[in-house]
């Protein structure tokens, strides 16, 4: 089994090949810089699959925006590191990434606990349904939609025809009321 020979070019040759959009340029770029750029990304994004996706996105961005590179402003590697770093930071700051991480952690922990303790979520056994039944009707409706039927706050607001802020306030008040039963 033969190993594929890595392509290496001088920085000047690589820049010229990138400007001319030659196939060898992207191959050399990957061979020469993928491990370094992955290292930059993986310091910011610790999940392997997401870091690998961002590495690919980095190379695509380098290829498509190469006309913005200027050798007078700095070295090619520095420019590429900034692209990789900025993409990783943007990903961390993105709402979907934050939600994905929150949801994934909770999901993994719940699954782990369920598997270890062989538990099943049943609100009737905890008496929570009875306690929710004692809430004011407007609070009860919101709690049932959000916690028992899986509605988002926005969906609950649409369903009940009331403002989102009112949903959040009533839900907060309901939770505070329910907490008094557990202290």
Backbone as CSV, one residue per row, in Angstrom:
resi,resn,N_x,N_y,N_z,CA_x,CA_y,CA_z,C_x,C_y,C_z
1,UNK,0.847,-1.171,0.000,0.000,0.000,0.000,0.890,1.229,0.000
2,UNK,0.760,2.063,-0.986,1.614,3.242,-1.084,0.919,4.451,-0.482
3,UNK,1.710,5.247,0.189,1.184,6.487,0.767,1.204,7.576,-0.290
4,UNK,0.187,8.418,-0.221,0.130,9.542,-1.145,1.203,10.559,-0.730
5,UNK,1.945,11.015,-1.693,3.003,11.979,-1.411,2.375,13.346,-1.150
6,UNK,2.819,13.980,-0.060,2.299,15.307,0.269,2.871,16.339,-0.689
7,UNK,2.007,17.270,-1.034,2.417,18.346,-1.939,2.875,19.526,-1.099
8,UNK,4.066,20.019,-1.405,4.542,21.227,-0.742,5.031,22.204,-1.799
9,UNK,4.647,23.442,-1.595,5.069,24.527,-2.476,5.636,25.636,-1.611
10,UNK,6.443,26.478,-2.218,6.888,27.661,-1.480,5.671,28.569,-1.328
11,UNK,5.728,29.507,-0.404,4.599,30.408,-0.202,4.292,31.177,-1.486
12,UNK,5.337,31.617,-2.204,5.123,32.361,-3.446,4.438,31.497,-4.503
13,UNK,4.885,30.216,-4.619,4.271,29.304,-5.585,2.809,29.030,-5.218
14,UNK,2.568,28.873,-3.934,1.209,28.598,-3.465,0.287,29.794,-3.734
15,UNK,0.771,30.991,-3.436,-0.021,32.195,-3.678,-0.340,32.324,-5.167
16,UNK,0.650,32.110,-6.010,0.444,32.196,-7.459,-0.574,31.144,-7.926
17,UNK,-0.441,29.920,-7.439,-1.366,28.847,-7.825,-2.785,29.154,-7.330
18,UNK,-2.912,29.728,-6.135,-4.231,30.105,-5.616,-4.843,31.228,-6.457
19,UNK,-4.019,32.210,-6.811,-4.525,33.312,-7.646,-5.020,32.796,-8.998
20,UNK,-4.326,31.776,-9.538,-4.694,31.200,-10.834,-5.749,30.098,-10.704
21,UNK,-6.188,29.842,-9.461,-7.239,28.848,-9.161,-6.870,27.461,-9.699
22,UNK,-5.606,27.089,-9.499,-5.130,25.787,-9.954,-5.473,24.718,-8.920
23,UNK,-5.796,23.530,-9.406,-6.188,22.419,-8.529,-5.076,22.080,-7.534
24,UNK,-3.860,22.142,-7.978,-2.735,21.796,-7.099,-2.673,22.728,-5.885
25,UNK,-3.204,23.936,-6.036,-3.145,24.908,-4.947,-3.946,24.435,-3.740
26,UNK,-5.158,23.969,-3.958,-5.985,23.539,-2.832,-5.428,22.263,-2.212
27,UNK,-4.865,21.383,-3.041,-4.246,20.167,-2.517,-3.023,20.506,-1.658
28,UNK,-2.186,21.402,-2.167,-0.998,21.816,-1.412,-1.405,22.549,-0.135
29,UNK,-2.394,23.391,-0.245,-2.902,24.135,0.905,-3.309,23.164,2.009
30,UNK,-4.068,22.139,1.627,-4.521,21.162,2.613,-3.334,20.380,3.183
31,UNK,-2.479,19.875,2.326,-1.333,19.086,2.787,-0.417,19.890,3.707
32,UNK,-0.210,21.147,3.379,0.750,21.960,4.116,0.176,22.560,5.404
33,UNK,-1.124,22.868,5.430,-1.651,23.664,6.538,-2.824,23.049,7.305
34,UNK,-3.360,21.913,6.876,-4.562,21.395,7.531,-4.341,21.098,9.013
35,UNK,-3.213,20.489,9.364,-3.009,20.147,10.776,-2.846,21.402,11.640
36,UNK,-2.165,22.409,11.119,-1.994,23.653,11.887,-3.320,24.381,12.061
37,UNK,-4.098,24.471,10.987,-5.387,25.163,11.073,-6.363,24.387,11.945
38,UNK,-6.315,23.060,11.870,-7.168,22.252,12.736,-6.796,22.484,14.204
39,UNK,-5.514,22.639,14.464,-5.070,22.924,15.839,-5.644,24.234,16.357
40,UNK,-5.674,25.251,15.513,-6.244,26.547,15.899,-7.738,26.394,16.195
41,UNK,-8.429,25.708,15.313,-9.878,25.529,15.464,-10.199,24.684,16.693
42,UNK,-9.468,23.597,16.885,-9.792,22.672,17.976,-9.493,23.254,19.360
43,UNK,-8.711,24.309,19.434,-8.527,24.984,20.729,-9.780,25.768,21.109
44,UNK,-10.560,26.140,20.104,-11.781,26.921,20.336,-13.004,26.011,20.351
45,UNK,-13.059,25.074,19.412,-14.166,24.119,19.288,-13.631,22.746,19.675
46,UNK,-14.068,22.228,20.807,-13.502,20.967,21.299,-14.178,19.728,20.712
47,UNK,-15.380,19.876,20.182,-16.069,18.735,19.589,-15.436,18.427,18.230
48,UNK,-14.949,17.222,18.055,-14.194,16.827,16.866,-14.964,17.031,15.565
49,UNK,-16.190,16.562,15.507,-16.956,16.654,14.249,-17.173,18.105,13.836
50,UNK,-17.499,18.957,14.792,-17.715,20.375,14.487,-16.403,21.032,14.071
51,UNK,-15.307,20.691,14.739,-14.000,21.252,14.380,-13.596,20.828,12.966
52,UNK,-13.865,19.574,12.613,-13.541,19.101,11.262,-14.391,19.813,10.214
53,UNK,-15.663,20.024,10.529,-16.535,20.773,9.612,-16.018,22.195,9.415
54,UNK,-15.573,22.806,10.498,-15.043,24.172,10.405,-13.734,24.218,9.626
55,UNK,-12.937,23.170,9.719,-11.700,23.121,8.932,-12.050,23.119,7.442
56,UNK,-13.024,22.301,7.079,-13.459,22.271,5.680,-14.006,23.635,5.269
57,UNK,-14.820,24.236,6.137,-15.381,25.555,5.850,-14.260,26.593,5.690
58,UNK,-13.202,26.444,6.476,-12.058,27.352,6.385,-11.414,27.272,5.002
59,UNK,-11.188,26.056,4.519,-10.570,25.905,3.198,-11.478,26.439,2.086
60,UNK,-12.760,26.232,2.224,-13.699,26.768,1.234,-13.644,28.292,1.232
61,UNK,-13.618,28.875,2.436,-13.573,30.338,2.537,-12.250,30.880,1.976
62,UNK,-11.157,30.204,2.267,-9.853,30.626,1.735,-9.911,30.608,0.204
63,UNK,-10.441,29.534,-0.351,-10.513,29.389,-1.800,-11.379,30.485,-2.421
64,UNK,-12.548,30.730,-1.844,-13.487,31.691,-2.427,-13.120,33.159,-2.172
65,UNK,-12.398,33.412,-1.104,-12.092,34.818,-0.796,-10.610,35.129,-0.948
66,UNK,-9.902,34.306,-1.727,-8.464,34.522,-1.856,-8.113,35.873,-2.458
67,UNK,-9.007,36.419,-3.248,-8.734,37.732,-3.856,-8.554,38.817,-2.783
68,UNK,-9.037,38.572,-1.576,-8.889,39.544,-0.483,-7.506,39.472,0.175
69,UNK,-6.762,38.400,-0.095,-5.430,38.263,0.502,-4.451,39.227,-0.151
70,UNK,-3.647,39.867,0.684,-2.602,40.768,0.195,-1.289,40.422,0.884
71,UNK,-0.294,40.045,0.084,1.016,39.678,0.630,1.665,40.850,1.354
72,UNK,1.308,42.078,0.954,1.886,43.269,1.598,1.404,43.410,3.050
73,UNK,0.234,42.875,3.338,-0.336,43.012,4.684,0.128,41.923,5.638
74,UNK,0.682,40.842,5.111,1.156,39.773,5.989,1.297,38.460,5.262
75,UNK,1.785,37.478,6.004,2.015,36.155,5.426,0.697,35.432,5.181
76,UNK,0.726,34.533,4.230,-0.434,33.729,3.882,-0.932,32.937,5.098
77,UNK,-0.017,32.323,5.824,-0.400,31.506,6.982,-1.143,32.346,8.017
78,UNK,-0.683,33.535,8.284,-1.328,34.418,9.258,-2.749,34.751,8.806
79,UNK,-2.911,35.034,7.533,-4.229,35.342,6.983,-5.171,34.140,7.140
80,UNK,-4.650,32.934,6.855,-5.470,31.727,6.961,-5.819,31.415,8.416
81,UNK,-4.878,31.616,9.328,-5.141,31.385,10.752,-6.255,32.313,11.230
82,UNK,-6.225,33.562,10.784,-7.280,34.498,11.173,-8.648,34.048,10.656
83,UNK,-8.696,33.521,9.442,-9.964,33.015,8.906,-10.455,31.850,9.757
84,UNK,-9.573,30.895,10.035,-9.955,29.721,10.835,-10.421,30.140,12.228
85,UNK,-9.659,31.018,12.853,-9.979,31.490,14.201,-11.325,32.218,14.218
86,UNK,-11.520,33.112,13.251,-12.767,33.882,13.206,-13.979,32.985,12.956
87,UNK,-13.847,31.990,12.083,-14.947,31.058,11.848,-15.278,30.273,13.114
88,UNK,-14.247,29.849,13.837,-14.467,29.093,15.080,-15.138,29.970,16.136
89,UNK,-14.684,31.205,16.270,-15.285,32.123,17.244,-16.734,32.426,16.854
90,UNK,-16.978,32.662,15.577,-18.352,32.895,15.110,-19.243,31.699,15.435
91,UNK,-18.707,30.502,15.275,-19.481,29.291,15.561,-19.828,29.219,17.048
92,UNK,-18.860,29.498,17.901,-19.100,29.465,19.346,-20.148,30.496,19.753
93,UNK,-20.116,31.636,19.113,-21.061,32.706,19.441,-22.446,32.482,18.845
94,UNK,-22.558,31.575,17.878,-23.841,31.381,17.200,-24.862,30.758,18.140
95,UNK,-26.084,31.175,17.964,-27.183,30.714,18.811,-27.392,29.206,18.663
96,UNK,-27.323,28.692,17.434,-27.570,27.262,17.244,-26.504,26.408,17.923
97,UNK,-25.252,26.876,17.944,-24.178,26.133,18.592,-24.392,26.113,20.102
98,UNK,-24.767,27.272,20.665,-25.027,27.340,22.108,-26.180,26.421,22.480
99,UNK,-27.262,26.477,21.702,-28.407,25.615,21.984,-28.070,24.148,21.794
100,UNK,-27.305,23.846,20.756,-26.921,22.457,20.487,-26.140,21.900,21.670
101,UNK,-25.206,22.690,22.188,-24.404,22.221,23.314,-25.238,22.049,24.568
102,UNK,-26.143,22.978,24.833,-27.007,22.848,26.006,-27.875,21.615,25.877
103,UNK,-28.524,21.475,24.738,-29.418,20.343,24.531,-28.662,19.024,24.550
104,UNK,-27.505,18.996,23.939,-26.737,17.757,23.879,-26.308,17.329,25.275
105,UNK,-25.841,18.259,26.087,-25.406,17.904,27.429,-26.559,17.336,28.242
106,UNK,-27.701,17.987,28.194,-28.855,17.530,28.944,-29.291,16.162,28.423
107,UNK,-29.358,16.039,27.110,-29.787,14.786,26.502,-28.873,13.636,26.904
108,UNK,-27.569,13.857,26.839,-26.626,12.807,27.208,-26.739,12.448,28.675
109,UNK,-26.889,13.446,29.526,-26.986,13.173,30.957,-28.266,12.429,31.293
110,UNK,-29.372,12.823,30.708,-30.638,12.146,30.972,-30.554,10.702,30.498
111,UNK,-30.037,10.488,29.314,-29.899,9.132,28.786,-28.996,8.306,29.684
112,UNK,-27.888,8.889,30.142,-26.953,8.186,31.009,-27.636,7.785,32.310
113,UNK,-28.337,8.724,32.931,-29.026,8.435,34.192,-30.090,7.364,33.973
114,UNK,-30.866,7.499,32.890,-31.901,6.515,32.599,-31.314,5.121,32.434
115,UNK,-30.189,5.037,31.716,-29.576,3.737,31.491,-29.007,3.159,32.781
116,UNK,-28.385,4.009,33.602,-27.759,3.535,34.833,-28.788,3.165,35.902
117,UNK,-29.833,3.949,36.011,-30.814,3.757,37.084,-32.103,3.115,36.606
118,UNK,-32.196,2.871,35.292,-33.391,2.271,34.704,-34.644,3.063,35.105
119,UNK,-34.587,4.376,34.925,-35.681,5.248,35.331,-36.552,5.620,34.148
120,UNK,-37.775,5.980,34.473,-38.729,6.437,33.468,-39.368,7.698,34.019
121,UNK,-39.462,8.735,33.180,-40.091,9.991,33.603,-41.601,9.810,33.579
122,UNK,-42.205,9.980,34.730,-43.648,9.870,34.828,-44.130,10.924,35.813
123,UNK,-44.604,12.082,35.317,-44.985,13.161,36.217,-46.110,12.792,37.180
124,UNK,-46.957,11.820,36.801,-48.033,11.420,37.695,-47.485,10.825,38.994
125,UNK,-46.392,10.035,38.870,-45.815,9.413,40.054,-45.195,10.426,40.997
126,UNK,-44.727,11.535,40.471,-44.126,12.568,41.298,-45.179,13.481,41.916
127,UNK,-46.385,13.404,41.419,-47.439,14.278,41.917,-47.390,15.655,41.286
128,UNK,-46.579,15.821,40.267,-46.426,17.136,39.643,-47.709,17.542,38.934
129,UNK,-48.343,16.585,38.266,-49.599,16.918,37.567,-50.634,17.445,38.565
130,UNK,-50.698,16.839,39.748,-51.641,17.313,40.774,-51.304,18.723,41.210
131,UNK,-49.994,18.995,41.390,-49.571,20.334,41.811,-49.859,21.363,40.717
132,UNK,-49.614,20.993,39.470,-49.896,21.902,38.357,-51.394,22.192,38.306
133,UNK,-52.198,21.192,38.627,-53.647,21.379,38.649,-54.109,22.417,39.657
134,UNK,-53.291,22.695,40.650,-53.637,23.676,41.688,-53.237,25.103,41.307
135,UNK,-52.512,25.241,40.196,-52.097,26.574,39.751,-53.299,27.344,39.215
136,UNK,-53.122,28.663,39.089,-54.150,29.486,38.446,-54.333,28.966,37.020
137,UNK,-55.542,29.042,36.470,-55.804,28.490,35.129,-54.865,29.022,34.045
138,UNK,-54.534,30.321,34.079,-53.647,30.873,33.043,-52.232,30.319,33.175
139,UNK,-51.761,30.103,34.410,-50.436,29.531,34.624,-50.432,28.040,34.257
140,UNK,-51.490,27.351,34.633,-51.614,25.914,34.356,-51.536,25.651,32.855
141,UNK,-52.255,26.442,32.068,-52.273,26.255,30.619,-50.874,26.393,30.031
142,UNK,-50.129,27.379,30.502,-48.771,27.611,29.985,-47.840,26.476,30.387
143,UNK,-47.886,26.059,31.648,-47.024,24.972,32.120,-47.308,23.694,31.338
144,UNK,-48.574,23.403,31.121,-48.916,22.190,30.372,-48.383,22.240,28.948
145,UNK,-48.536,23.400,28.292,-48.041,23.513,26.919,-46.516,23.380,26.862
146,UNK,-45.823,24.113,27.727,-44.357,24.171,27.663,-43.708,22.886,28.188
147,UNK,-44.148,22.388,29.343,-43.443,21.265,29.962,-44.018,19.897,29.622
148,UNK,-45.311,19.807,29.367,-45.892,18.493,29.103,-46.124,18.235,27.619
149,UNK,-46.278,19.288,26.839,-46.520,19.103,25.408,-45.331,19.524,24.548
150,UNK,-44.281,20.099,25.167,-43.050,20.418,24.447,-43.085,21.677,23.603
151,UNK,-44.026,22.566,23.855,-44.097,23.813,23.102,-42.940,24.726,23.510
152,UNK,-42.466,25.545,22.572,-41.525,26.610,22.924,-42.343,27.757,23.503
153,UNK,-41.679,28.721,24.100,-42.389,29.884,24.637,-43.140,30.623,23.526
154,UNK,-42.499,30.760,22.377,-43.122,31.454,21.235,-44.355,30.682,20.760
155,UNK,-44.237,29.369,20.656,-45.373,28.551,20.228,-46.521,28.640,21.228
156,UNK,-46.198,28.643,22.519,-47.240,28.763,23.544,-47.936,30.115,23.436
157,UNK,-47.170,31.165,23.191,-47.756,32.504,23.033,-48.709,32.525,21.839
158,UNK,-48.294,31.919,20.744,-49.154,31.850,19.555,-50.418,31.039,19.839
159,UNK,-50.257,29.911,20.493,-51.379,29.022,20.786,-52.418,29.703,21.686
160,UNK,-51.922,30.426,22.701,-52.829,31.055,23.661,-53.228,32.469,23.246
161,UNK,-52.562,33.002,22.233,-52.892,34.341,21.746,-52.543,35.452,22.725
162,UNK,-51.436,35.257,23.444,-50.980,36.296,24.388,-49.516,36.619,24.107
163,UNK,-49.048,37.807,24.538,-47.663,38.217,24.255,-46.629,37.280,24.886
164,UNK,-45.472,37.188,24.232,-44.377,36.346,24.707,-43.942,36.742,26.119
165,UNK,-43.858,38.030,26.393,-43.459,38.495,27.731,-44.424,38.020,28.806
166,UNK,-45.697,37.990,28.486,-46.704,37.516,29.432,-46.516,36.025,29.685
167,UNK,-46.227,35.273,28.631,-45.957,33.833,28.781,-44.804,33.627,29.755
168,UNK,-43.722,34.346,29.537,-42.529,34.166,30.371,-42.805,34.559,31.821
169,UNK,-43.535,35.652,32.020,-43.844,36.102,33.380,-44.724,35.083,34.093
170,UNK,-45.781,34.642,33.430,-46.695,33.674,34.053,-45.995,32.343,34.315
171,UNK,-45.119,31.921,33.417,-44.376,30.682,33.605,-43.437,30.795,34.799
172,UNK,-42.760,31.938,34.919,-41.860,32.171,36.053,-42.636,32.141,37.364
173,UNK,-43.811,32.783,37.383,-44.643,32.805,38.587,-45.129,31.387,38.929
174,UNK,-45.483,30.599,37.904,-45.935,29.229,38.127,-44.807,28.383,38.721
175,UNK,-43.614,28.529,38.198,-42.465,27.767,38.709,-42.179,28.151,40.154
176,UNK,-42.256,29.448,40.451,-42.029,29.882,41.836,-43.084,29.277,42.762
177,UNK,-44.320,29.213,42.287,-45.411,28.624,43.075,-45.149,27.139,43.293
178,UNK,-44.739,26.437,42.246,-44.466,25.004,42.371,-43.280,24.720,43.296
179,UNK,-42.294,25.584,43.282,-41.129,25.406,44.152,-41.494,25.408,45.628
180,UNK,-42.513,26.147,45.978,-42.901,26.216,47.408,-43.294,24.839,47.919
181,UNK,-43.718,23.943,47.045,-44.117,22.595,47.461,-42.931,21.662,47.686
182,UNK,-41.755,22.087,47.214,-40.580,21.221,47.317,-39.539,21.722,48.298
183,UNK,-39.808,22.816,48.979,-38.831,23.351,49.946,-39.156,22.930,51.355
